[in-house]
Coordinates of C-alpha atoms and ligand atoms in Angstrom, one line a residue:
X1309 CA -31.3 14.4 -26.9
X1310 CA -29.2 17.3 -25.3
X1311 CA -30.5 16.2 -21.6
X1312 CA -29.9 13.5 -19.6
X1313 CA -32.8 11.9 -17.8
X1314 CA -32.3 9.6 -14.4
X1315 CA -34.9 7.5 -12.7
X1316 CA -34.8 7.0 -9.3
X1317 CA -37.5 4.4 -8.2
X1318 CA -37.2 3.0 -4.4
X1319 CA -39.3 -0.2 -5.8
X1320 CA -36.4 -1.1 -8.3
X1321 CA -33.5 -2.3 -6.0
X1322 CA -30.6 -4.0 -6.7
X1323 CA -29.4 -5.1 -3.1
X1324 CA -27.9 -4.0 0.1
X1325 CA -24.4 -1.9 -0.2
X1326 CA -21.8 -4.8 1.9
X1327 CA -19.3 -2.0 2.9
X1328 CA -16.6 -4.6 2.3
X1329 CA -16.9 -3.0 -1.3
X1330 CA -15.2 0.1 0.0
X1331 CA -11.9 -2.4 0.5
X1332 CA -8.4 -1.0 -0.2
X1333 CA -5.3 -3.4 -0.6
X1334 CA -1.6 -3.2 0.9
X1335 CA 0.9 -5.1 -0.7
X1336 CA 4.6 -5.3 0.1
X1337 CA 5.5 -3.4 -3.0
X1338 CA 8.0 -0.7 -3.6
X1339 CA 6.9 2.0 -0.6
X1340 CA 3.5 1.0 0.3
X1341 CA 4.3 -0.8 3.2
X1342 CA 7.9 1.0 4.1
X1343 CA 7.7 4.6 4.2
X1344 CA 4.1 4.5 3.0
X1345 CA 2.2 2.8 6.2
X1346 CA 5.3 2.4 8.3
X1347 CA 8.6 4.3 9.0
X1348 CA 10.0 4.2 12.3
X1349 CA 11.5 7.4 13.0
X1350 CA 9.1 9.6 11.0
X1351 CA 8.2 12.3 13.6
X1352 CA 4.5 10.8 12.8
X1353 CA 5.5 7.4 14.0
X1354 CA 3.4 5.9 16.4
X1355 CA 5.2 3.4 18.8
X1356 CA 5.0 0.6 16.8
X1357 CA 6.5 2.6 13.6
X1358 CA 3.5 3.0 11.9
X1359 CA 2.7 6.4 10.6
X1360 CA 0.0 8.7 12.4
X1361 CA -0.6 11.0 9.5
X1362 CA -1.2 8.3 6.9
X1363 CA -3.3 6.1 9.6
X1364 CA -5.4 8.9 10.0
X1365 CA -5.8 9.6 5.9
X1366 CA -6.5 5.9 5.5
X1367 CA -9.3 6.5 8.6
X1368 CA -11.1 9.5 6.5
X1369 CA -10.6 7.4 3.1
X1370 CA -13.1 4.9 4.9
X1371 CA -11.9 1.1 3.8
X1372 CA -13.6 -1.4 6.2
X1373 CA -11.5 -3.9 4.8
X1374 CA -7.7 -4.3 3.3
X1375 CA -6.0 -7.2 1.3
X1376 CA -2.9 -8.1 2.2
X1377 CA 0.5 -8.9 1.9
X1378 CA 0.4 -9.4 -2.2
X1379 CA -0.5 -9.4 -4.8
X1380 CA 2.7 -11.0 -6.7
X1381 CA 4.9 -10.6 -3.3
X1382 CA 2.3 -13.2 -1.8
X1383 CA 3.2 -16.3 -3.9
X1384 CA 6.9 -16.5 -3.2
X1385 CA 5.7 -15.0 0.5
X1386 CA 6.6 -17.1 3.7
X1387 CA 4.7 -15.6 6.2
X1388 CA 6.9 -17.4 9.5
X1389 CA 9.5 -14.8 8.2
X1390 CA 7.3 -11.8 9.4
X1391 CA 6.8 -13.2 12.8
X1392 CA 8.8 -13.2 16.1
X1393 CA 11.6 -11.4 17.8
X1394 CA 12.5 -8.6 15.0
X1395 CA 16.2 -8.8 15.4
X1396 CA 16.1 -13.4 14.2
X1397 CA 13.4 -12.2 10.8
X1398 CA 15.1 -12.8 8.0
X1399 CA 16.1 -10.7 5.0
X1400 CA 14.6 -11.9 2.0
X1401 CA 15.1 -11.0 -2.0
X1402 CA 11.0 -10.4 -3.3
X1403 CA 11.4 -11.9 -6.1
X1404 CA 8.1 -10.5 -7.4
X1405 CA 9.2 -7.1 -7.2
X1406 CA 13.2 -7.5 -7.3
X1407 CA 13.4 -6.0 -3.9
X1408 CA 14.7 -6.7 -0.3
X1409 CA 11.9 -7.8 2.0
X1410 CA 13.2 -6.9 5.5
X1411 CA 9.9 -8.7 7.1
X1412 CA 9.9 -5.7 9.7
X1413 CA 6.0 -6.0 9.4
X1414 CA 4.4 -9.1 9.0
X1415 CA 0.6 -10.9 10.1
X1416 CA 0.7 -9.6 13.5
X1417 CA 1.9 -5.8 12.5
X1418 CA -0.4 -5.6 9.7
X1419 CA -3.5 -6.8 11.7
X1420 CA -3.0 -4.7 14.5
X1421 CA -2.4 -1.9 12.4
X1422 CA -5.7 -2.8 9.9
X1423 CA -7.8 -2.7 13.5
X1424 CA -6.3 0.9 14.7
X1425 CA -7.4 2.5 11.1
X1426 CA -10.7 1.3 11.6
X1427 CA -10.5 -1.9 8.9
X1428 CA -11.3 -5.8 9.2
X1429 CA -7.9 -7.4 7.8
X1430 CA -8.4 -9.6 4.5
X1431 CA -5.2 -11.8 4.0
X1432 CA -4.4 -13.9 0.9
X1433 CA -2.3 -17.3 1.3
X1434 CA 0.6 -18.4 -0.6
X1435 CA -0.5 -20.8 -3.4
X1436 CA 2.7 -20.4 -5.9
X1437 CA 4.9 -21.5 -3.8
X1438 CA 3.2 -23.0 -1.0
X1439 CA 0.1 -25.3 -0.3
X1440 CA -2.4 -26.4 2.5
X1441 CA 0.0 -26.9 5.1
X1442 CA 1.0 -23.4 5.4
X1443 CA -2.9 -21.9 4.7
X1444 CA -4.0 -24.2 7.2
X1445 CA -1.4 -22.7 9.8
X1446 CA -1.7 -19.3 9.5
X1447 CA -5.3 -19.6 9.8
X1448 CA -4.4 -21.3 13.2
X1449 CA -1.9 -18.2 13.5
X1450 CA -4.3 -15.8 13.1
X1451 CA -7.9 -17.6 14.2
X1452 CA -7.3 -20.3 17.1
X1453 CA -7.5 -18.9 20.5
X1454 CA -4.7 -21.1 22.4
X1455 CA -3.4 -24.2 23.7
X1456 CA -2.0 -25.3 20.1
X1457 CA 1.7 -24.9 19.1
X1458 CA 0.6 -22.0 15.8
X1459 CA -1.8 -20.2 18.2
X1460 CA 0.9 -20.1 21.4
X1461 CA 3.0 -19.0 19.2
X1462 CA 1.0 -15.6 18.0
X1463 CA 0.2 -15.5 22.1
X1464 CA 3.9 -15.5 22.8
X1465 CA 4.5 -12.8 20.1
X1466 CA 2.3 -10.3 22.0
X1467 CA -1.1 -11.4 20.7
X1468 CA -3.2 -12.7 23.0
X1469 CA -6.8 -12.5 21.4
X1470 CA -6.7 -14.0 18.1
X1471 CA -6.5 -11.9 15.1
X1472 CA -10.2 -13.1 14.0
X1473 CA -9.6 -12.7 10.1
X1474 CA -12.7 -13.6 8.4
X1475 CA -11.8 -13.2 4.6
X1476 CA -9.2 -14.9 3.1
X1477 CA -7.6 -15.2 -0.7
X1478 CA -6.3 -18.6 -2.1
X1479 CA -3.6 -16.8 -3.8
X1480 CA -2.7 -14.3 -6.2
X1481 CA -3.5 -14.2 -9.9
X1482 CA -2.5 -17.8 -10.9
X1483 CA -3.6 -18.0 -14.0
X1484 CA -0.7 -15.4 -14.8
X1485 CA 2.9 -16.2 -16.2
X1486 CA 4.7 -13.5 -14.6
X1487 CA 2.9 -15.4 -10.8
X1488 CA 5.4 -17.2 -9.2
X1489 CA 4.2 -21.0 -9.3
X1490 CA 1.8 -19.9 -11.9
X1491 CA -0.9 -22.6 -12.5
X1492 CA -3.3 -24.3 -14.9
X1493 CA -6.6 -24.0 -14.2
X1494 CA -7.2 -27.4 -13.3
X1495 CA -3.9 -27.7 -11.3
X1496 CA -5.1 -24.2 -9.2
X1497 CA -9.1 -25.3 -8.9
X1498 CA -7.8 -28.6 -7.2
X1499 CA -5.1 -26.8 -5.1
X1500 CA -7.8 -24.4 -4.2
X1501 CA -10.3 -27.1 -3.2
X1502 CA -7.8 -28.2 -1.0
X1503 CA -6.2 -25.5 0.7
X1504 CA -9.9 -24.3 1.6
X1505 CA -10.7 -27.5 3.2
X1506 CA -7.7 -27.5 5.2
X1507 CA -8.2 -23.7 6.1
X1508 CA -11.9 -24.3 7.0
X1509 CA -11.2 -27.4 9.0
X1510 CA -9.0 -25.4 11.3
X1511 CA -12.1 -22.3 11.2
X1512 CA -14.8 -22.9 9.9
X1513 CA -16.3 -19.3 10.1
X1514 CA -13.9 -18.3 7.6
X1515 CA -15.2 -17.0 4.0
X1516 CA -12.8 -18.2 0.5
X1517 CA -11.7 -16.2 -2.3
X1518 CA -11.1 -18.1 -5.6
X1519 CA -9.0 -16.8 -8.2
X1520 CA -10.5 -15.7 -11.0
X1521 CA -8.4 -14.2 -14.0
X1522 CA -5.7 -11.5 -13.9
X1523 CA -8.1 -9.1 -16.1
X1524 CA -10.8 -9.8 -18.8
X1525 CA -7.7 -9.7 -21.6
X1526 CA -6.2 -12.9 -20.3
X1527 CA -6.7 -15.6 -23.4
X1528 CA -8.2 -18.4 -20.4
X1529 CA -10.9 -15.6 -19.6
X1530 CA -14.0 -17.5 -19.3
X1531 CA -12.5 -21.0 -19.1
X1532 CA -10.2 -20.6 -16.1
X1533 CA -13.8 -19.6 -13.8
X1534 CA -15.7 -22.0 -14.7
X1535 CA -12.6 -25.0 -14.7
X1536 CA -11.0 -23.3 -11.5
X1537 CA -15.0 -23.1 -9.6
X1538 CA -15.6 -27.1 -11.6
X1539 CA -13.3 -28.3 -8.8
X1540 CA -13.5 -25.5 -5.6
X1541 CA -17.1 -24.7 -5.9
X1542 CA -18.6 -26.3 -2.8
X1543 CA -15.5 -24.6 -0.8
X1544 CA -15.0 -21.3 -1.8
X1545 CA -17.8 -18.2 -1.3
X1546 CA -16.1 -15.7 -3.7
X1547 CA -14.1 -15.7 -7.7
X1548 CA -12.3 -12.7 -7.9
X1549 CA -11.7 -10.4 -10.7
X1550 CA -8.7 -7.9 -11.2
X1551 CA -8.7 -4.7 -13.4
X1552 CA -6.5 -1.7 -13.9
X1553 CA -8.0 1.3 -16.4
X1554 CA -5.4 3.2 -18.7
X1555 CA -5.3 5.5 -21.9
X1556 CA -5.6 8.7 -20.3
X1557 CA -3.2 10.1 -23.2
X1558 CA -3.6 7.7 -26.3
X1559 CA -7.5 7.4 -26.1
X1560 CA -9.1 9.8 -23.7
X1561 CA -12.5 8.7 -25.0
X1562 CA -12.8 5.4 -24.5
X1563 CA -11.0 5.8 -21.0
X1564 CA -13.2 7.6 -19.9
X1565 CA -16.0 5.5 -20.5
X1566 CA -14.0 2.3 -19.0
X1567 CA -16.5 1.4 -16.3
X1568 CA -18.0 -0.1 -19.6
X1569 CA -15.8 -2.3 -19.7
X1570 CA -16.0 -3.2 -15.8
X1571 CA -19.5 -3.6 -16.1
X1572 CA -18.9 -6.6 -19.0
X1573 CA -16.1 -8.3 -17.0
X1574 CA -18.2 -8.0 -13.9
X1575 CA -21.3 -9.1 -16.0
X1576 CA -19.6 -11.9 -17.7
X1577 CA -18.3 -13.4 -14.4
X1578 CA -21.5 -13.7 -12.7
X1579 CA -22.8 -15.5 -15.8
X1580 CA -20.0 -18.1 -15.5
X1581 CA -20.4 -19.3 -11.6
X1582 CA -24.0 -19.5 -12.6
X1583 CA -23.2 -21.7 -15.4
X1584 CA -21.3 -23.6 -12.4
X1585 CA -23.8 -23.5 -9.9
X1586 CA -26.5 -24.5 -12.5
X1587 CA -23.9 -27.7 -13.9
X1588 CA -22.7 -28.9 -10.5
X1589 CA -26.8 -28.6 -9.1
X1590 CA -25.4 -26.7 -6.6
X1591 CA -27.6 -24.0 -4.4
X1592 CA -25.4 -21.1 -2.6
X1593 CA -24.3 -18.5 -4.9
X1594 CA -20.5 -17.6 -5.8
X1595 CA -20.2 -13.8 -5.2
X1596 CA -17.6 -11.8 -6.1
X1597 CA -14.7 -10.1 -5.0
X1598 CA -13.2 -7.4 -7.2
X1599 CA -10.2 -7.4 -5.0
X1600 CA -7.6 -5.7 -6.6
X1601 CA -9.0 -2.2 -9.1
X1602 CA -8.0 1.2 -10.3
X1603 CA -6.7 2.9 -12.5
X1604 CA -2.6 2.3 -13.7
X1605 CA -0.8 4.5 -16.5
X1606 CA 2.4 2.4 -15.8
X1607 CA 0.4 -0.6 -16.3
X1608 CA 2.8 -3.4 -17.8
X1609 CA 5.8 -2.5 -15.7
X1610 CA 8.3 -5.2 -16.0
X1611 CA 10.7 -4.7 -12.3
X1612 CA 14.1 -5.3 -13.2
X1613 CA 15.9 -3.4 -10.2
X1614 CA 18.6 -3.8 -8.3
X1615 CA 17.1 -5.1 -5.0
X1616 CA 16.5 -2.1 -3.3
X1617 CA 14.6 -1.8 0.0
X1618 CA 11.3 0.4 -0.5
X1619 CA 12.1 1.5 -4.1
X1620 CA 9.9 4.3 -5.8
X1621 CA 7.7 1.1 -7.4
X1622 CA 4.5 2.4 -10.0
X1623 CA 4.1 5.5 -8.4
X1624 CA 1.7 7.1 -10.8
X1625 CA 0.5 10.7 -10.0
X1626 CA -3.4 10.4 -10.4
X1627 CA -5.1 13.8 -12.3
X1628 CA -8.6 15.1 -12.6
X1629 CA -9.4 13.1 -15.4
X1630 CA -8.2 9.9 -13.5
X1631 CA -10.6 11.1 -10.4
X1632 CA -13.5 11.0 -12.4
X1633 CA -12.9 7.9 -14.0
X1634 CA -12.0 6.1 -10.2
X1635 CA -15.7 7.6 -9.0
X1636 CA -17.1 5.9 -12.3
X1637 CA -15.5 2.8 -11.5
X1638 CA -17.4 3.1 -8.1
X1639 CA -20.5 3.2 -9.7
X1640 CA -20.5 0.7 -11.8
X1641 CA -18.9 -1.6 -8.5
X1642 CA -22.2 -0.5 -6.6
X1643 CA -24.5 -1.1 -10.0
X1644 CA -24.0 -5.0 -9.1
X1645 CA -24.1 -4.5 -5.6
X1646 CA -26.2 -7.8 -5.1
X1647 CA -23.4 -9.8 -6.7
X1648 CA -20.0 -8.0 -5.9
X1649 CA -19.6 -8.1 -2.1
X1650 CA -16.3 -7.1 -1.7
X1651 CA -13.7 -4.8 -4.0
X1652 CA -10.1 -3.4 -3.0
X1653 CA -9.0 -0.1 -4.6
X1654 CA -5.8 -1.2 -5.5
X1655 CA -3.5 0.2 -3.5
X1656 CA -3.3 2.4 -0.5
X1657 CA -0.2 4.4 -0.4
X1658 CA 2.4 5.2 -2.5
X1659 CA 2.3 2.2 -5.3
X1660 CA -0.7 3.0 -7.4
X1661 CA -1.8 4.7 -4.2
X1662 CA -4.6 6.8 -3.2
X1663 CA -2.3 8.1 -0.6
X1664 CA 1.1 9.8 -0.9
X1665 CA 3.6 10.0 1.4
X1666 CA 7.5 10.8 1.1
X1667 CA 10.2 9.0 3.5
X1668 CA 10.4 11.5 6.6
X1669 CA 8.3 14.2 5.2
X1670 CA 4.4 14.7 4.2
X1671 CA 1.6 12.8 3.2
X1672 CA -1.5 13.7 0.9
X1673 CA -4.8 12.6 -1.0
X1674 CA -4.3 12.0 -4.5
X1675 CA -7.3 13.0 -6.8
X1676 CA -8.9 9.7 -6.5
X1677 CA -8.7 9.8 -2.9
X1678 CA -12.1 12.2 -3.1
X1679 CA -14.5 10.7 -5.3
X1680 CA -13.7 7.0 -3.2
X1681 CA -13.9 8.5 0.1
X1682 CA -17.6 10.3 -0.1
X1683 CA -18.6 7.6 -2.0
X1684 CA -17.6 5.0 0.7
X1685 CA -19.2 7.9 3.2
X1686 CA -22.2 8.2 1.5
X1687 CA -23.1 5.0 0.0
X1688 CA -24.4 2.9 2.6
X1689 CA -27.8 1.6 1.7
X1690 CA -29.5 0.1 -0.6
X1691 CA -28.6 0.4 -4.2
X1692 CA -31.5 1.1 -6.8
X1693 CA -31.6 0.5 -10.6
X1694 CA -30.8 3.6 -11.8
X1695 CA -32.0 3.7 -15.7
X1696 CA -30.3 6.2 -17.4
X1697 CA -30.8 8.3 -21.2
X1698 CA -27.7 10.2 -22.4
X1699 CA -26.7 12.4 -25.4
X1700 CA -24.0 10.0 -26.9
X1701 CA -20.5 10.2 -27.9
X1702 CA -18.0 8.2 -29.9
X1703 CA -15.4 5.8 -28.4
X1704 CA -12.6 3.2 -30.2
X1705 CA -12.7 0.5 -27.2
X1706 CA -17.0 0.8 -27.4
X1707 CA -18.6 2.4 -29.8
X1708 CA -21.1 5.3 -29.1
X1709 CA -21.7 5.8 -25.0
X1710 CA -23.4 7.4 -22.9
X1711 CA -22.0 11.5 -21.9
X1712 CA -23.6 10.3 -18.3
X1713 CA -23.4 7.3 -15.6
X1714 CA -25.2 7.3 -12.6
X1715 CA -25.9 5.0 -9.7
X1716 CA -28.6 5.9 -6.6
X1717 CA -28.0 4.6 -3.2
X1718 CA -31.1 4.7 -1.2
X1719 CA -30.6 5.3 2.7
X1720 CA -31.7 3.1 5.0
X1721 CA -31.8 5.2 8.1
X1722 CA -32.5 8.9 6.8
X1723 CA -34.2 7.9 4.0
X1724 CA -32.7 10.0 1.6
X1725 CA -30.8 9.0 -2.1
X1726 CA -27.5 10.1 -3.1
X1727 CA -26.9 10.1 -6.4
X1728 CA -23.4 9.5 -7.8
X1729 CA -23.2 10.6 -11.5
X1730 CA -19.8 11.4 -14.0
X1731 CA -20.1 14.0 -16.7
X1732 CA -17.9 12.2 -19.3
X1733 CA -17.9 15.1 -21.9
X1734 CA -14.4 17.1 -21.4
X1735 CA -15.8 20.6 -23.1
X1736 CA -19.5 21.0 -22.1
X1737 CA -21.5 20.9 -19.0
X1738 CA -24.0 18.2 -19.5
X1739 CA -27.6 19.2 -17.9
X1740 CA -29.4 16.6 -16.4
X1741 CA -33.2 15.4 -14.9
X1742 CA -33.4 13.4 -12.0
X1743 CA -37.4 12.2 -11.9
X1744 CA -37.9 11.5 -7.9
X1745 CA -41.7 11.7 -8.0
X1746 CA -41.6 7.8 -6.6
X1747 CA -40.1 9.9 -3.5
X1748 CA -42.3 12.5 -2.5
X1749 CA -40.7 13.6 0.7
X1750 CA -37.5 14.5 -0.8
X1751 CA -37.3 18.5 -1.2
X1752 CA -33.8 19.5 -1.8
X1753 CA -30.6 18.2 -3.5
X1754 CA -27.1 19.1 -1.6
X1755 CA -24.4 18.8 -4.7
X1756 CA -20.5 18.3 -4.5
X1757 CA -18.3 17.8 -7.5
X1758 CA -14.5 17.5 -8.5
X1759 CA -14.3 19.6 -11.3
X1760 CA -11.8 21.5 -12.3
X1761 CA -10.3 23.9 -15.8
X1762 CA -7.7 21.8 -16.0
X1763 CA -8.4 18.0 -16.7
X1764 CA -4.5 17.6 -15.8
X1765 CA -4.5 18.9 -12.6
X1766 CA -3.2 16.7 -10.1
X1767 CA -2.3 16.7 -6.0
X1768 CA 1.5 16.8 -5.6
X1769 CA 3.8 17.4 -2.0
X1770 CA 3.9 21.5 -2.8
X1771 CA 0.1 21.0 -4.1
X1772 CA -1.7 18.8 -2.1
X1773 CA -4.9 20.3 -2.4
X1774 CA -4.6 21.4 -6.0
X1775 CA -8.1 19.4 -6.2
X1776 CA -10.7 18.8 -3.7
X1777 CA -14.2 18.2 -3.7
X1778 CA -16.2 21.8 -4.8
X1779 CA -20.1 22.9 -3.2
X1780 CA -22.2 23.1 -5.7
X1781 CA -25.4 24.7 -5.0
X1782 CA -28.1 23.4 -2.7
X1783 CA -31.2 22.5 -5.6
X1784 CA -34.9 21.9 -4.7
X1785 CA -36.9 20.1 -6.4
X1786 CA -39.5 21.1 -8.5
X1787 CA -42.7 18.4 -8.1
X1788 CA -40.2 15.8 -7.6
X1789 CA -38.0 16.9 -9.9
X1790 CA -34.1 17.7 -10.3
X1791 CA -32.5 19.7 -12.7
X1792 CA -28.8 20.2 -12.4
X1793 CA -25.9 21.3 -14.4
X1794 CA -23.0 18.7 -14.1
X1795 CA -19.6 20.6 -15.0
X1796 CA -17.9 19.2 -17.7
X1797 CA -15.5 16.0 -16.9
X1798 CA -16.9 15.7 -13.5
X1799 CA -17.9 13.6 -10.8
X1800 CA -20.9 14.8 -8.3
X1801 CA -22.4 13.6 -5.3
X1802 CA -26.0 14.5 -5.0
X1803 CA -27.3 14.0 -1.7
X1804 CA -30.8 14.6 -2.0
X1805 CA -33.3 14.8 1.3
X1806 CA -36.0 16.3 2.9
X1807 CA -34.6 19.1 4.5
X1808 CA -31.7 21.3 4.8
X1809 CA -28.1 20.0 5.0
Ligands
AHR1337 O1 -1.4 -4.2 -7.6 C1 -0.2 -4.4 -8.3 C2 -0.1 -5.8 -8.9 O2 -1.1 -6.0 -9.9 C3 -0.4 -7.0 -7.9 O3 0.7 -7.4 -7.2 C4 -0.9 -8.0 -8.8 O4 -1.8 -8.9 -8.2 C5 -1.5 -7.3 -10.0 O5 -1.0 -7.8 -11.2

C-alpha cells in the first residue's frame, strides 16, 4: 500500500466534542504564574497585574477550561494564604518545586483572571497535606453566595458573586512518591470518598475528579483505579490520567507515533471503571479527565534549587516535530470523545508552556500552540469513527504503525467535517484518500498544515513566527472523493464543505 485511505461515515459516531477537552492547566511552577500570567509592572499589565498580551494569546489558544493551582505545588498548597489584604499573605517555601511562593495570586485572582480569558476555572484541593475540612471550605469560598463566615469572607475580599467553580480535583497524583502526602490507594480512595462528600454537601452541583495514576509506567497502574474508584465510586464523576511524550532525539520513531500509546492508557482506563461500575452494580459512568498532557523533553526533572521566586522551571523549547506530535495527541484525545470529557494541555505559559513570555519583555506561541488552537477552533461537533489504512513503518516502543492518524469532527451547525490528520513519515509526502460519498453535499476541502524543511525548527523571542500554520490548496472533490498530498512530518486541518471558504 503506498496510499492512505480514510472513511468518513456521518452514521459511525463516537460522541459529542465536550469543549472542556480543549482545557489547559496553570500551576504555580517556576514562571507560569509570575512573569508568565502575571507581572505587575509589565507595560502589558492590566490593573490587577495580569498580563494583556499573554491574556489575549491564552484567548486565541481557545481553553474553555484551566486546572489550577498544582499539580505538585497543590498538595503542600494552603489556599487561606492566597486570600486577603496582599500586604498580611504570607511568604511561603513550595516545597514541591523548591521555590518562594509569594501568594500574590491566589483563588480569587486566578478565577477572575480564568473568566476575563474567556475560561471556566477548574481547581484541585489539597489532599497531601490536607483533608475534608479545607475542600469543604473552599468550596464554600468559591460556591456559597453569603451569609456564612467562608463566603463573607470572599465577599469582603472584593467578590461579591460567587466564583461558581463547577469542576474540581481531589488532589494531585497521589499515587506518586515524589507527591507530598503521597498515598496508598486504599488510604487516597477513602480520603477521596470523603473529601467529595464534604465538598458536595456544601454544593451539590459540583462535578469530582479522582485520581488516577501519575502515567501508565507507574507499577500500581491498573490496581490504584480500580482500588482508588472500589471506595469513591458513587461520589466522584471523573478518574484522571496524566501523560507527558518524550524521545524526540533517542527514538524519533516511536515518538512520533506516541498517541499509540495515549490511545492504550486511555483505552485501558475506561476498561477499569467499567470493571468498577460492573462489580459495585453501579449505573452512571466514570468519565475521564486527562487533566494534565503534552509533550516534556525535561521529563524527570528532579528541582533542587535554591528557593528562588519565579525560577526558569522546565522550560522546554517545543520544535516542528513536537507540533506534530501535540496535534496527534489531539486526535487521539477526540478519538474517545464519548469517554474523555475533559483534558488540560499541560501547561500554559512558560513551564512546559504553550506560551512564552520573558519578565518585562515579549510573549509568543510555541509550535504546539498551532496545531491545539485550530483544533480547539475547529473541533466542535460530533466526532466520527474515522477507520483508517496506512503504508507502515517500524517503531521500538510499538512495533510496525501506521505513516497516518486521522480523526473527523462532524459539524453540527454548518454541516461540514474537518479532518485532523499527521503525516508521521519525516522524508516523504504521504498521499492520502478521503471517501466522503456518505456526504454528498460536501464539494471542496480548504487545507492548512504546519510543515516545515526543518523538523527542528522552533518559535524563539527573535523568531516568534519561525512556524505557523501554512495554506495549502483549496481541493474539490471528485464524486465524493479527496485526494491530498500530506507534507512529510505534518499536521493538516482539512476543513471540508459545500462551498467556498
Ligand atoms: O505539569 C508538571 C507536573 O507534572 C505537575 O506538577 C505534576 O502533576 C506532574 O507530575
Amino acid at each position: 500500500m503506498s496510499e492512505a485511505r480514510i472513511t468518513v461515515d456521518p452514521a459511525f459516531r463516537v460522541g459529542p466534542v465536550d469543549p472542556r477537552v480543549y482545557g489547559s492547566f496553570v500551576e504555580h511552577l517556576g514562571r507560569c504564574v509570575y512573569t508568565g500570567i502575571y507581572e505587575p509592572g509589565h507595560p502589558r499589565a492590566d490593573q490587577s497585574g495580569f498580563r494583556e498580551d499573554v491574556a489575549e494569546l491564552v484567548r486565541e489558544l481557545g481553553v474553555p477550561v484551566i486546572r489550577y493551582p498544582g499539580g505538585n505545588f497543590v498538595s503542600g498548597y494552603s489556599w487561606e494564604d492566597g486570600i486577603g489584604p496582599m500586604e498580611e499573605r504570607p511568604t511561603r517555601l513550595d516545597l514541591a518545586w523548591r521555590s518562594i511562593e509569594p501568594n500574590a495570586v491566589g483563588t480569587d485572582e486566578f478565577c477572575a483572571w480564568a473568566r476575563r480569558v474567556g475560561s471556566d476555572p477548574m481547581l484541585a484541593v489539597n489532599l497531601g497535606t490536607r483533608g475534608p475540612e479545607a475542600a469543604a471550605r473552599l468550596v464554600e469560598y468559591c460556591n456559597h453566595p453569603g451569609g456564612t463566615y467562608w463566603s463573607d469572607l470572599r465577599v469582603k475580599n472584593g467578590t461579591a458573586e460567587p466564583h461558581a467553580v463547577r469542576v474540581w480535583c481531589l488532589g494531585n497524583e497521589m499515587d506518586g512518591d515524589w507527591q507530598i502526602g503521597h498515598k496508598t490507594a486504599d488510604e487516597y480512595g477513602r480520603l477521596a470518598a470523603e473529601t467529595g462528600k464534604a465538598m458536595r454537601l456544601v454544593d451539590p452541583s459540583i462535578e469530582l475528579v479522582a485520581c488516577g495514576s501519575s502515567n501508565a509506567r507507574m507499577p500500581s497502574f491498573g490496581d490504584w483505579e480500580a482500588t482508588v474508584l472500589g471506595h469513591c465510586y458513587d461520589y466522584v464523576d471523573y478518574v484522571s490520567l496524566h501523560s507527558y511524550y518524550t524521545g524526540r532525539e533517542h527514538d524519533r520513531a516511536s515518538f512520533l507515533a506516541c498517541a499509540i500509546d495515549m490511545d492504550h492508557f486511555i483505552e485501558a482506563v475506561i476498561a477499569t471503571a467499567d470493571h468498577v461500575r460492573a462489580k459495585g452494580r453501579h449505573s452512571k459512568r466514570i468519565n475521564l479527565s486527562f487533566d494534565e498532557w503534552n509533550v516534556w523533553h525535561t521529563l524527570g526533572y528532579q528541582p533542587e534549587g535554591d528557593w528562588e521566586r519565579a525560577p526558569r522551571l522546565i522550560e522546554d523549547t517545543y520544535d516542528l516535530t513536537d507540533a506534530v506530535v501535540a496535534g496527534n495527541l489531539l486526535i487521539s484525545l477526540l478519538r474517545h470523545a464519548d469517554r474523555v470529557r475533559m483534558a488540560c494541555l499541560a501547561q500554559l505559559v512558560n513551564a512546559i508552556g504553550a506560551i512564552r513570555s520573558e519578565p518585562g519583555g515579549p510573549s509568543w506561541r510555541q509550535t504546539i500552540f498551532h496545531p491545539f488552537a485550530l483544533t480547539s477552533r475547529h473541533g466542535r461537533g460530533t466526532v466520527l469513527h474515522t477507520p483508517v489504512a496506512a503504508p507502515e513503518y517500524d517503531t521500538a516502543a510499538f512495533g510496525p504503525v501506521p505513516k497516518a492518524d486521522a480523526v473527523a469532527v462532524l459539524s453540527d451547525s454548518a454541516g461540514g467535517v474537518t479532518l485532523f490528520a499527521v503525516n508521521r513519515d519525516e522524508h516523504e509526502p504521504l498521499p492520502v484518500v478521503v471517501d466522503l460519498r456518505s456526504l454528498p453535499a460536501l464539494r471542496v476541502a480548504h487545507h492548512t498544515y504546519l510543515g516545515d524543511d526543518e523538523p527542528s525548527a522552533a518559535n524563539t523571542q527573535d523568531a516568534p513566527d519561525r512556524i505557523v500554520p501554512r495554506a495549502g490548496a483549496d481541493i474539490p472533490l471528485d464524486d465524493g472523493v479527496l485526494r491530498v498530498d500530506l507534507p512529510p512530518l505534518s499536521w493538516n486541518m482539512l476543513r471540508i464543505s459545500g462551498a467556498g471558504r
